[in-house]
Tab-separated table of C-alpha atoms and ligand atoms in Angstrom:
chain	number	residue	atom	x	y	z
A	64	UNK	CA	-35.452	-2.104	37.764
A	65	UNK	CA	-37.060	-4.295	34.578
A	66	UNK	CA	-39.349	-6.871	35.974
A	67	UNK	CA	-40.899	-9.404	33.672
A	68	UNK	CA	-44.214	-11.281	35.020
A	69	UNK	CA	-45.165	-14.809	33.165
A	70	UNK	CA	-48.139	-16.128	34.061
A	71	UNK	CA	-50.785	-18.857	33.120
A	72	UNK	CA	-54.698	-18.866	33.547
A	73	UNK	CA	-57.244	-21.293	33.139
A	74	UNK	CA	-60.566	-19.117	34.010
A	75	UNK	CA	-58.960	-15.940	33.982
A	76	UNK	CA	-58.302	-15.893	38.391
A	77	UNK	CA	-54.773	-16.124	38.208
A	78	UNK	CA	-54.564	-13.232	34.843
A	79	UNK	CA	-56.422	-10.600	37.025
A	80	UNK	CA	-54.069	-11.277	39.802
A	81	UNK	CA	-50.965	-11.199	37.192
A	82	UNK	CA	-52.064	-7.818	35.975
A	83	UNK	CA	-52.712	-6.471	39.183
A	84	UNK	CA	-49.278	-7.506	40.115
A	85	UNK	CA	-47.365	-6.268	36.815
A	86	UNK	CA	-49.073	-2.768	37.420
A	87	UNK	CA	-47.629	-2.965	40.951
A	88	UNK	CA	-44.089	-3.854	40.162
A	89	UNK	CA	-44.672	-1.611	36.754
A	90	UNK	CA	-44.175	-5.009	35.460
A	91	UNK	CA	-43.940	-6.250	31.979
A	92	UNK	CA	-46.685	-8.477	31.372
A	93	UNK	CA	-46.694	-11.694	29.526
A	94	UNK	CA	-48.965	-14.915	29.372
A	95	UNK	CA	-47.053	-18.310	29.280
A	96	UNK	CA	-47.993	-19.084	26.072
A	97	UNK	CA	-46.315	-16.273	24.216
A	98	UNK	CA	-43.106	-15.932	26.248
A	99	UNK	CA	-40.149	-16.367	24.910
A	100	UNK	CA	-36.320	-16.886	26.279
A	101	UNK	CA	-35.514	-13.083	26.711
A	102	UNK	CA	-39.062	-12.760	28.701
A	103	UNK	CA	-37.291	-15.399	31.199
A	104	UNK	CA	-33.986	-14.027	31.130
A	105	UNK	CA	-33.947	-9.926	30.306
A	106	UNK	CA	-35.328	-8.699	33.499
A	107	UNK	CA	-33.805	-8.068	37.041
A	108	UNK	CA	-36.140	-9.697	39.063
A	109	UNK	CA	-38.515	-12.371	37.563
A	110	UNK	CA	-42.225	-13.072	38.787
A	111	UNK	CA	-44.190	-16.488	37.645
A	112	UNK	CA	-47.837	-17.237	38.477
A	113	UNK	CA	-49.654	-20.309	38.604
A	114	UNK	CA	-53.163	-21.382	39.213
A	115	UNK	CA	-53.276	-25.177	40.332
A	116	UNK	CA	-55.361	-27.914	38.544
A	117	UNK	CA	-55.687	-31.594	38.653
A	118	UNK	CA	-54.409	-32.544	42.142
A	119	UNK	CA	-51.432	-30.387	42.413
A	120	UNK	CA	-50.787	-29.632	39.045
A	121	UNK	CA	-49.232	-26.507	37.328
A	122	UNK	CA	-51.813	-25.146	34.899
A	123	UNK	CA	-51.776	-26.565	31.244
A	124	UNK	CA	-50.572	-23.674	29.795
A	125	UNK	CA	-47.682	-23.937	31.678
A	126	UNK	CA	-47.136	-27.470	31.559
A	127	UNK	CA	-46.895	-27.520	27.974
A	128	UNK	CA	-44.631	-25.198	27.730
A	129	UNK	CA	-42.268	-26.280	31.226
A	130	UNK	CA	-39.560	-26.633	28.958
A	131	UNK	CA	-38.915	-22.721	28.316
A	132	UNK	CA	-38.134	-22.712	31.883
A	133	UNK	CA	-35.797	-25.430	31.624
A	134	UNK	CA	-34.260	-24.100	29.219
A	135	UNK	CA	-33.789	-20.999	30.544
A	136	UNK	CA	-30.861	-19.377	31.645
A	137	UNK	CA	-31.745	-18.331	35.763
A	138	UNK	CA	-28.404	-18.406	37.502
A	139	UNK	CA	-28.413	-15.825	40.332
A	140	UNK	CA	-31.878	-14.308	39.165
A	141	UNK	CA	-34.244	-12.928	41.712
A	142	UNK	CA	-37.363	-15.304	41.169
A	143	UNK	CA	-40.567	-14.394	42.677
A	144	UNK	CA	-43.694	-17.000	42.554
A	145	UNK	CA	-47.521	-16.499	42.979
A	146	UNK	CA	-50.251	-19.100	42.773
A	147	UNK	CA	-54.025	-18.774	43.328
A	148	UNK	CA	-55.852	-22.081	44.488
A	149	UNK	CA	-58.473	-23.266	46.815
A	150	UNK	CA	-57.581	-24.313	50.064
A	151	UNK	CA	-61.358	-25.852	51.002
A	152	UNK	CA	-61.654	-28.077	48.407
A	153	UNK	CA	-57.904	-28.799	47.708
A	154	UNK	CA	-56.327	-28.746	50.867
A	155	UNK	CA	-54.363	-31.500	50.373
A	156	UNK	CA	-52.742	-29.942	47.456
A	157	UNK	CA	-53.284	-25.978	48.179
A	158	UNK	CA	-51.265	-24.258	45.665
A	159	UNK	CA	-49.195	-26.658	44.892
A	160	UNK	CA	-48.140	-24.825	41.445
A	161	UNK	CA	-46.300	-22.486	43.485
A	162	UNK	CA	-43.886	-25.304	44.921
A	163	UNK	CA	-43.570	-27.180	41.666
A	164	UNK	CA	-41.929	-23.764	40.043
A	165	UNK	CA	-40.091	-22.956	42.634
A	166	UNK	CA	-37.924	-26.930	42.491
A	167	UNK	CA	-37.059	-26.576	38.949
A	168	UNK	CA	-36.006	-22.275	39.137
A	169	UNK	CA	-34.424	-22.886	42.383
A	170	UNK	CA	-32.732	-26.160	40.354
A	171	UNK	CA	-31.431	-23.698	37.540
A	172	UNK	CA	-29.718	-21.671	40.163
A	173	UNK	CA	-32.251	-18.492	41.123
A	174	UNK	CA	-32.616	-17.013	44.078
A	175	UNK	CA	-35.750	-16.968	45.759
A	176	UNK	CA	-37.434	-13.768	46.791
A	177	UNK	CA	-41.283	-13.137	48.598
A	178	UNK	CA	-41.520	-15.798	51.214
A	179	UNK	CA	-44.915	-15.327	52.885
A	180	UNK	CA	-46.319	-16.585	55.981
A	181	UNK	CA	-48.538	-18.958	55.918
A	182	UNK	CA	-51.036	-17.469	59.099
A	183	UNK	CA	-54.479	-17.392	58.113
A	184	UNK	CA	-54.453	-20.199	55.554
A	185	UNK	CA	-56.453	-23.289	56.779
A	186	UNK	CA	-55.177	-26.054	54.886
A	187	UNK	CA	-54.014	-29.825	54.753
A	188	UNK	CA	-50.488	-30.099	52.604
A	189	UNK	CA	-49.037	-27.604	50.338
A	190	UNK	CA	-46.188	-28.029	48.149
A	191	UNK	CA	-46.103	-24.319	48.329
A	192	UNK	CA	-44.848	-24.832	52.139
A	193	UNK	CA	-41.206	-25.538	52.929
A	194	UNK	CA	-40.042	-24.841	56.453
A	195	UNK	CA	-43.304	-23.662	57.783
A	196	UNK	CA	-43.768	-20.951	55.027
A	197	UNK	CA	-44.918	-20.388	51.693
A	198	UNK	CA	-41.657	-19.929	49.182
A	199	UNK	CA	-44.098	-17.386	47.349
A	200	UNK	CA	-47.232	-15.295	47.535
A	201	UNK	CA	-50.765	-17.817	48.452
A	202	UNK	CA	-53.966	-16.473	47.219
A	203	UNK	CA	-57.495	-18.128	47.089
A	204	UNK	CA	-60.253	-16.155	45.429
A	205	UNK	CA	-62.703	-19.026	45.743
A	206	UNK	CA	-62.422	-18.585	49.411
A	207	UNK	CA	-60.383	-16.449	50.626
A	208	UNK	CA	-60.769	-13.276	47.913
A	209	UNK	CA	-61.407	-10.470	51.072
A	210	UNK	CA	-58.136	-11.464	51.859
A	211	UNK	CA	-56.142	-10.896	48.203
A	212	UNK	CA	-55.949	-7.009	48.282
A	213	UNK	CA	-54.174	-6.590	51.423
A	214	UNK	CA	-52.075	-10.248	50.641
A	215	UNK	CA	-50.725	-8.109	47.224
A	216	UNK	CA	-50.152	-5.022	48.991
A	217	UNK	CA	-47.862	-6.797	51.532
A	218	UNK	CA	-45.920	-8.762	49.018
A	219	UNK	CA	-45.663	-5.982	46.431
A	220	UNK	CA	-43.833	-3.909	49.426
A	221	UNK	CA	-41.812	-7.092	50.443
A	222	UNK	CA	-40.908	-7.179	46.599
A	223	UNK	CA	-39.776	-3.668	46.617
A	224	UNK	CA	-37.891	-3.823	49.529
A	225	UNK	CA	-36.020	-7.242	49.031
A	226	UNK	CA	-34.866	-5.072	45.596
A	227	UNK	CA	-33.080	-2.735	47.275
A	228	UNK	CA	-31.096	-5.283	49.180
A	229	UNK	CA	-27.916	-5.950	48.464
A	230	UNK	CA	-27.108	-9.343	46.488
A	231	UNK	CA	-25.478	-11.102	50.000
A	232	UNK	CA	-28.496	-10.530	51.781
A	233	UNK	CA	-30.825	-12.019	49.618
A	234	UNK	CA	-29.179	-15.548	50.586
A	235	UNK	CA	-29.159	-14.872	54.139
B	357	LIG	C1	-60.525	-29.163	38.183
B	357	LIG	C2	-59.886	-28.242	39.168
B	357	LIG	C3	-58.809	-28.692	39.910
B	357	LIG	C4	-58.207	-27.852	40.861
B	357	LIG	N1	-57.159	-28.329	41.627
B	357	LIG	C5	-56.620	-27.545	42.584
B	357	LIG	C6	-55.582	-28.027	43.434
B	357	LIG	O1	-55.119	-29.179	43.343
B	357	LIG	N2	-55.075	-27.181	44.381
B	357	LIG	C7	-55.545	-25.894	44.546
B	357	LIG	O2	-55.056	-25.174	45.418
B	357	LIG	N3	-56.543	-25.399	43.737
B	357	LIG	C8	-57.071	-26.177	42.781
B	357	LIG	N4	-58.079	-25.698	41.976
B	357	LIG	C9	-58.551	-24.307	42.154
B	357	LIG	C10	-57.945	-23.345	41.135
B	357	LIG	O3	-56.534	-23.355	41.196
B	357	LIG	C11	-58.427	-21.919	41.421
B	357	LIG	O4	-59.818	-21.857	41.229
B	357	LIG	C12	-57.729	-20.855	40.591
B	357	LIG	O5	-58.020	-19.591	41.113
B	357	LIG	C13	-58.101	-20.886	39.117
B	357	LIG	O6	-57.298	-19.949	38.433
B	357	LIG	P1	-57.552	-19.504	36.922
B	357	LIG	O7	-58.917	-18.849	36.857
B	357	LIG	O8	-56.456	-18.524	36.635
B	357	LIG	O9	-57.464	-20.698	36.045
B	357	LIG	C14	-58.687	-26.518	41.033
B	357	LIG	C15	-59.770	-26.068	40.257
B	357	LIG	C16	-60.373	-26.909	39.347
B	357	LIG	C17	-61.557	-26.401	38.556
């Protein structure tokens, strides 16, 4: 299975998590600001991190560059989202990043994959959250970092298990 990651990093959090994740998934790896259309489109399941900045803002990387999403091509791709943040001193925005990918991918017709729980996550609001869970993987290293190894782990497994799903069950 190919798997492309695209990801975006201010201070270099959300790049350590992105590699760890692209050698997990055997992942190509790409940064944001040197993807190009077949890095969104030429890949069976497609992974997108996001650290949040501002208050609930997608990282600048990534915000200059929002358009190659737009633009791209995501009907009936498996999209996968990850977003670090920090739920003590942001709570009112934790993650956000995570939530404003996943409107405009799930807008261009992808299919969402790696819903987490959100147990063990003290926060205000999220953007991440929709129905009581997060519609990706939730990680805080400035609080929270004991917590990211095992947080991976579980998702990478959820990843690799969602893949060998059929198509119609995916939906479900
Ligand atoms: C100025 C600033 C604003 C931030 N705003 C938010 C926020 O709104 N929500 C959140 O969850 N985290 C927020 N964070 C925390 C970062 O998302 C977090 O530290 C992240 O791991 C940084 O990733 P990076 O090293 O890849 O850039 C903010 C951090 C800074 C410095």
């Amino acid at each position: 299975m190919n798997v492309t990651v695209i990801y975006g990093s201010e201070s270099g959090t959300t790049k350590a998590i992105a590699k760890r994740i692209a050698a997990g998934l055997q992942a190509k790896l790409v940064n944001i600001t040197a993807a190009n259309p077949a890095d969104f489109e030429q890949c069976d399941l497609l992974v997108l991190g996001s650290p949040t900045y501002g208050i609930g803002d997608l990282q600048t990387d990534w915000e200059d560059r929002i358009a190659s999403l737009h633009n791209a091509n995501l009907s009936g791709k498996q999209v996968a989202i990850f977003g670090t943040g920090d739920q003590a001193t942001y709570s009112d925005s934790f993650v956000d990043a995570i939530g404003i990918l996943h409107d405009i991918v799930v807008e261009k017709g992808a299919v969402i994959v790696g819903h987490t729980s959100t147990d063990g996550y003290d926060y205000t609001a999220s953007l991440a959250e929709r129905d009581g869970r997060f519609v990706g993987l939730a990680l805080d290293e400035d609080g929270q970092s004991s917590k990211t190894e095992k947080r991976i782990a579980a998702w990478l497994a959820q990843l690799a298990e969602t893949q060998s799903l059929p198509q119609a069950a995916l939906s479900a």
